[in-house]
Amino acid sequence: ASDSIAAPAAELPVNRWIIGEVVETLAKLDRAFDELRFDDMADAIYQFVWGTFCDWYVELVKGFLPSPSGEGKSGEAAKGRGSTSSDPPAPNPSPEGEGSEETRRVAAWAFDQILVMLHPLMPFITEELWHAMGERPYELIVAKWPEPQALVDRQAKAELEWLVRLISEIRSTRTELNVPAGAKLELLIETTDEALGGRLDRHASALQRLGRISSMRVPIMGIGAHVGGVNVGSFESLDLVRGKGAAQLVVDEVTYILPLESVIDVDSEKTRLDKVAAAAEKERDSLAQRLANPNFTERAKPEAVEKARADHEAKAAEAERLRAALERLG
């Protein structure tokens, strides 16, 4: 049950990030309510609950939460507005240490905020969930509406948004290149930025788990070392790695390389991608010619023209995606 109005204290970047996301979502809801834009209210809370909390936060913090068979109670929920620290994000502690307890508290608090924010739109479901989460001193309908007065931790926000982009790119690359779901890949990072090395170290567990990465290597200032989940030091020529078959992706102007030589038949994959990309381009161009013909756009039913435009956009996007995948292979 809730025992605090304020957001729990947090040191982990992922927890400081989600507290800030709650604060920003509450501000969006307040603005939309003041303008009587209930559609914007629904969109804001949907994007946060589905796209941020469920899609990413829950997945990212699984390494800090005990397994269902583990001992201990789930963290207490908290109600009200959040607060964040202005200190730089600290490295991730062991899941068995303070990070685990902190994450339980923050996750429970954030979920309570979701119930409060959703209540005007889904009153019966949220009231049921409110009481299902533990003993409550009052009904959800009389709970105080949170006020987003805490500062958003911009450093944690930037770091977690980078992590989400990187994991998303790795996943997309794996899917586009037909990498088997169970295959774990090494990740090589072409950078000499020590700050990026720190980020990789802090989030090594999430990258390995969510990106299906076996290990990471990054050369930093030519000094060999091992930091957390990242091997730091020189590795074989990147040109040699690329020559053997590797996928490349760029996130925030940094190149990441996934060696694929022992995972897929790179030459066959290039042939397949080229073939399906050419087919998509052919359909795209055919639809473009059709849409450029006045006899079609002026005489056909409006829904037929609209469908042709939608199909053209879809094929153009598909062709671009496939060519980008082919370019990743070099």
GROMACS .gro file of C-alpha atoms in nm, residues 89-314:
model
  226
   89PRO     CA    1   2.366   0.916  -1.214
   90ALA     CA    2   2.554   0.658  -1.013
   91PRO     CA    3   2.681   0.328  -1.154
   92ASN     CA    4   2.438   0.039  -1.127
   93PRO     CA    5   2.481  -0.151  -0.801
   94SER     CA    6   2.431  -0.524  -0.770
   95PRO     CA    7   2.067  -0.636  -0.804
   96GLU     CA    8   2.104  -0.792  -0.462
   97GLY     CA    9   2.208  -0.461  -0.305
   98GLU     CA   10   2.043  -0.124  -0.264
   99GLY     CA   11   1.947  -0.108  -0.631
  100SER     CA   12   1.694  -0.387  -0.586
  101GLU     CA   13   1.511  -0.220  -0.297
  102GLU     CA   14   1.525   0.120  -0.466
  103THR     CA   15   1.380  -0.023  -0.788
  104ARG     CA   16   1.094  -0.193  -0.605
  105ARG     CA   17   1.004   0.136  -0.438
  106VAL     CA   18   1.025   0.342  -0.757
  107ALA     CA   19   0.839   0.087  -0.971
  108ALA     CA   20   0.556   0.067  -0.716
  109TRP     CA   21   0.538   0.446  -0.687
  110ALA     CA   22   0.531   0.491  -1.065
  111PHE     CA   23   0.255   0.233  -1.098
  112ASP     CA   24   0.048   0.420  -0.840
  113GLN     CA   25   0.092   0.738  -1.043
  114ILE     CA   26  -0.036   0.550  -1.348
  115LEU     CA   27  -0.352   0.449  -1.161
  116VAL     CA   28  -0.412   0.808  -1.047
  117MET     CA   29  -0.352   0.951  -1.396
  118LEU     CA   30  -0.568   0.687  -1.565
  119HIS     CA   31  -0.854   0.711  -1.315
  120PRO     CA   32  -1.050   0.990  -1.491
  121LEU     CA   33  -1.044   0.785  -1.812
  122MET     CA   34  -1.081   0.430  -1.671
  123PRO     CA   35  -1.240   0.470  -1.326
  124PHE     CA   36  -1.367   0.119  -1.259
  125ILE     CA   37  -1.058  -0.073  -1.371
  126THR     CA   38  -0.816   0.159  -1.189
  127GLU     CA   39  -1.020   0.149  -0.868
  128GLU     CA   40  -1.012  -0.230  -0.878
  129LEU     CA   41  -0.637  -0.236  -0.936
  130TRP     CA   42  -0.581   0.028  -0.666
  131HIS     CA   43  -0.722  -0.200  -0.399
  132ALA     CA   44  -0.575  -0.518  -0.549
  133MET     CA   45  -0.224  -0.379  -0.489
  134GLY     CA   46  -0.259  -0.383  -0.110
  135GLU     CA   47  -0.432  -0.214   0.180
  136ARG     CA   48  -0.538   0.144   0.103
  137PRO     CA   49  -0.654   0.404   0.355
  138TYR     CA   50  -0.899   0.557   0.105
  139GLU     CA   51  -1.066   0.505  -0.233
  140LEU     CA   52  -0.876   0.603  -0.547
  141ILE     CA   53  -1.153   0.843  -0.646
  142VAL     CA   54  -1.063   1.069  -0.350
  143ALA     CA   55  -0.685   1.038  -0.393
  144LYS     CA   56  -0.502   1.367  -0.440
  145TRP     CA   57  -0.415   1.449  -0.801
  146PRO     CA   58  -0.033   1.457  -0.829
  147GLU     CA   59   0.149   1.782  -0.899
  148PRO     CA   60   0.460   1.768  -1.123
  149GLN     CA   61   0.681   1.997  -0.914
  150ALA     CA   62   1.002   1.791  -0.915
  151LEU     CA   63   1.287   1.867  -1.152
  152VAL     CA   64   1.345   1.627  -1.439
  153ASP     CA   65   1.692   1.471  -1.428
  154ARG     CA   66   1.813   1.572  -1.775
  155GLN     CA   67   2.131   1.367  -1.752
  156ALA     CA   68   1.943   1.047  -1.666
  157LYS     CA   69   1.686   1.125  -1.936
  158ALA     CA   70   1.953   1.167  -2.204
  159GLU     CA   71   2.129   0.850  -2.093
  160LEU     CA   72   1.819   0.632  -2.096
  161GLU     CA   73   1.695   0.771  -2.428
  162TRP     CA   74   2.035   0.680  -2.574
  163LEU     CA   75   2.001   0.329  -2.430
  164VAL     CA   76   1.652   0.286  -2.578
  165ARG     CA   77   1.776   0.403  -2.920
  166LEU     CA   78   2.072   0.166  -2.912
  167ILE     CA   79   1.870  -0.140  -2.808
  168SER     CA   80   1.603  -0.055  -3.068
  169GLU     CA   81   1.866  -0.031  -3.343
  170ILE     CA   82   2.025  -0.361  -3.241
  171ARG     CA   83   1.686  -0.533  -3.242
  172SER     CA   84   1.590  -0.385  -3.579
  173THR     CA   85   1.922  -0.489  -3.729
  174ARG     CA   86   1.885  -0.844  -3.604
  175THR     CA   87   1.532  -0.867  -3.747
  176GLU     CA   88   1.621  -0.715  -4.083
  177LEU     CA   89   1.916  -0.950  -4.130
  178ASN     CA   90   1.735  -1.265  -4.018
  179VAL     CA   91   1.966  -1.324  -3.724
  180PRO     CA   92   1.829  -1.621  -3.525
  181ALA     CA   93   1.644  -1.506  -3.214
  182GLY     CA   94   1.854  -1.726  -2.986
  183ALA     CA   95   2.189  -1.616  -3.129
  184LYS     CA   96   2.398  -1.389  -2.908
  185LEU     CA   97   2.626  -1.141  -3.085
  186GLU     CA   98   2.937  -0.954  -2.985
  187LEU     CA   99   2.910  -0.576  -2.996
  188LEU     CA  100   3.212  -0.371  -3.103
  189ILE     CA  101   3.202   0.004  -3.041
  190GLU     CA  102   3.412   0.237  -3.253
  191THR     CA  103   3.486   0.519  -3.010
  192THR     CA  104   3.750   0.665  -2.781
  193ASP     CA  105   3.496   0.848  -2.564
  194GLU     CA  106   3.545   0.745  -2.202
  195ALA     CA  107   3.204   0.888  -2.107
  196LEU     CA  108   3.040   0.650  -2.355
  197GLY     CA  109   3.245   0.368  -2.203
  198GLY     CA  110   3.094   0.456  -1.866
  199ARG     CA  111   2.743   0.443  -2.010
  200LEU     CA  112   2.810   0.105  -2.168
  201ASP     CA  113   2.943  -0.025  -1.838
  202ARG     CA  114   2.643   0.102  -1.639
  203HIS     CA  115   2.396  -0.056  -1.881
  204ALA     CA  116   2.594  -0.365  -1.986
  205SER     CA  117   2.340  -0.602  -1.827
  206ALA     CA  118   2.041  -0.444  -2.005
  207LEU     CA  119   2.223  -0.437  -2.339
  208GLN     CA  120   2.323  -0.801  -2.310
  209ARG     CA  121   1.977  -0.912  -2.201
  210LEU     CA  122   1.755  -0.702  -2.428
  211GLY     CA  123   1.987  -0.688  -2.730
  212ARG     CA  124   2.098  -1.051  -2.705
  213ILE     CA  125   2.460  -0.938  -2.679
  214SER     CA  126   2.723  -1.187  -2.558
  215SER     CA  127   2.998  -0.935  -2.489
  216MET     CA  128   3.108  -0.581  -2.571
  217ARG     CA  129   3.447  -0.446  -2.666
  218VAL     CA  130   3.549  -0.084  -2.700
  219PRO     CA  131   3.896   0.069  -2.746
  220ILE     CA  132   3.943   0.364  -2.510
  221MET     CA  133   4.265   0.560  -2.550
  222GLY     CA  134   4.442   0.240  -2.649
  223ILE     CA  135   4.452   0.119  -2.286
  224GLY     CA  136   4.354  -0.241  -2.223
  225ALA     CA  137   4.132  -0.307  -1.922
  226HIS     CA  138   3.809  -0.471  -1.815
  227VAL     CA  139   3.534  -0.253  -1.670
  228GLY     CA  140   3.215  -0.421  -1.553
  229GLY     CA  141   3.045  -0.579  -1.854
  230VAL     CA  142   3.270  -0.412  -2.112
  231ASN     CA  143   3.608  -0.524  -2.237
  232VAL     CA  144   3.810  -0.208  -2.284
  233GLY     CA  145   4.113  -0.216  -2.511
  234SER     CA  146   4.223  -0.273  -2.866
  235PHE     CA  147   4.080  -0.549  -3.083
  236GLU     CA  148   4.149  -0.675  -3.433
  237SER     CA  149   4.129  -0.427  -3.717
  238LEU     CA  150   3.771  -0.310  -3.766
  239ASP     CA  151   3.827  -0.325  -4.142
  240LEU     CA  152   3.910  -0.694  -4.099
  241VAL     CA  153   3.592  -0.748  -3.895
  242ARG     CA  154   3.386  -0.574  -4.161
  243GLY     CA  155   3.554  -0.777  -4.435
  244LYS     CA  156   3.448  -1.102  -4.270
  245GLY     CA  157   3.085  -0.989  -4.258
  246ALA     CA  158   2.939  -0.753  -4.002
  247ALA     CA  159   2.640  -0.527  -3.955
  248GLN     CA  160   2.698  -0.162  -3.874
  249LEU     CA  161   2.461   0.075  -3.705
  250VAL     CA  162   2.504   0.436  -3.603
  251VAL     CA  163   2.353   0.584  -3.286
  252ASP     CA  164   2.431   0.943  -3.191
  253GLU     CA  165   2.719   0.955  -3.444
  254VAL     CA  166   2.889   0.650  -3.291
  255THR     CA  167   2.935   0.335  -3.500
  256TYR     CA  168   2.846  -0.002  -3.345
  257ILE     CA  169   2.947  -0.324  -3.519
  258LEU     CA  170   2.789  -0.670  -3.491
  259PRO     CA  171   3.015  -0.945  -3.634
  260LEU     CA  172   2.798  -1.194  -3.824
  261GLU     CA  173   3.046  -1.429  -3.989
  262SER     CA  174   2.957  -1.732  -3.777
  263VAL     CA  175   2.588  -1.649  -3.737
  264ILE     CA  176   2.443  -1.604  -4.087
  265ASP     CA  177   2.552  -1.655  -4.448
  266VAL     CA  178   2.635  -1.291  -4.521
  267ASP     CA  179   2.658  -1.329  -4.901
  268SER     CA  180   2.322  -1.507  -4.919
  269GLU     CA  181   2.168  -1.243  -4.696
  270LYS     CA  182   2.297  -0.966  -4.921
  271THR     CA  183   2.146  -1.142  -5.223
  272ARG     CA  184   1.812  -1.183  -5.047
  273LEU     CA  185   1.798  -0.823  -4.932
  274ASP     CA  186   1.887  -0.692  -5.277
  275LYS     CA  187   1.613  -0.906  -5.435
  276VAL     CA  188   1.334  -0.806  -5.196
  277ALA     CA  189   1.444  -0.440  -5.203
  278ALA     CA  190   1.428  -0.440  -5.584
  279ALA     CA  191   1.079  -0.592  -5.570
  280ALA     CA  192   0.962  -0.325  -5.325
  281GLU     CA  193   1.113  -0.050  -5.541
  282LYS     CA  194   0.936  -0.188  -5.847
  283GLU     CA  195   0.599  -0.181  -5.673
  284ARG     CA  196   0.675   0.167  -5.535
  285ASP     CA  197   0.753   0.303  -5.880
  286SER     CA  198   0.447   0.137  -6.032
  287LEU     CA  199   0.222   0.299  -5.773
  288ALA     CA  200   0.395   0.634  -5.826
  289GLN     CA  201   0.318   0.617  -6.199
  290ARG     CA  202  -0.042   0.531  -6.125
  291LEU     CA  203  -0.078   0.826  -5.889
  292ALA     CA  204   0.080   1.058  -6.146
  293ASN     CA  205  -0.188   0.965  -6.400
  294PRO     CA  206  -0.477   1.219  -6.393
  295ASN     CA  207  -0.710   0.956  -6.538
  296PHE     CA  208  -0.673   0.761  -6.216
  297THR     CA  209  -0.659   1.037  -5.953
  298GLU     CA  210  -0.952   1.232  -6.103
  299ARG     CA  211  -1.181   0.946  -6.205
  300ALA     CA  212  -1.121   0.672  -5.951
  301LYS     CA  213  -1.313   0.656  -5.625
  302PRO     CA  214  -1.151   0.867  -5.349
  303GLU     CA  215  -1.098   0.560  -5.131
  304ALA     CA  216  -0.912   0.386  -5.417
  305VAL     CA  217  -0.682   0.686  -5.460
  306GLU     CA  218  -0.622   0.706  -5.087
  307LYS     CA  219  -0.537   0.335  -5.074
  308ALA     CA  220  -0.291   0.375  -5.360
  309ARG     CA  221  -0.121   0.662  -5.177
  310ALA     CA  222  -0.099   0.457  -4.858
  311ASP     CA  223   0.040   0.157  -5.048
  312HIS     CA  224   0.296   0.381  -5.217
  313GLU     CA  225   0.413   0.522  -4.884
  314ALA     CA  226   0.435   0.171  -4.737
   0.00000   0.00000   0.00000
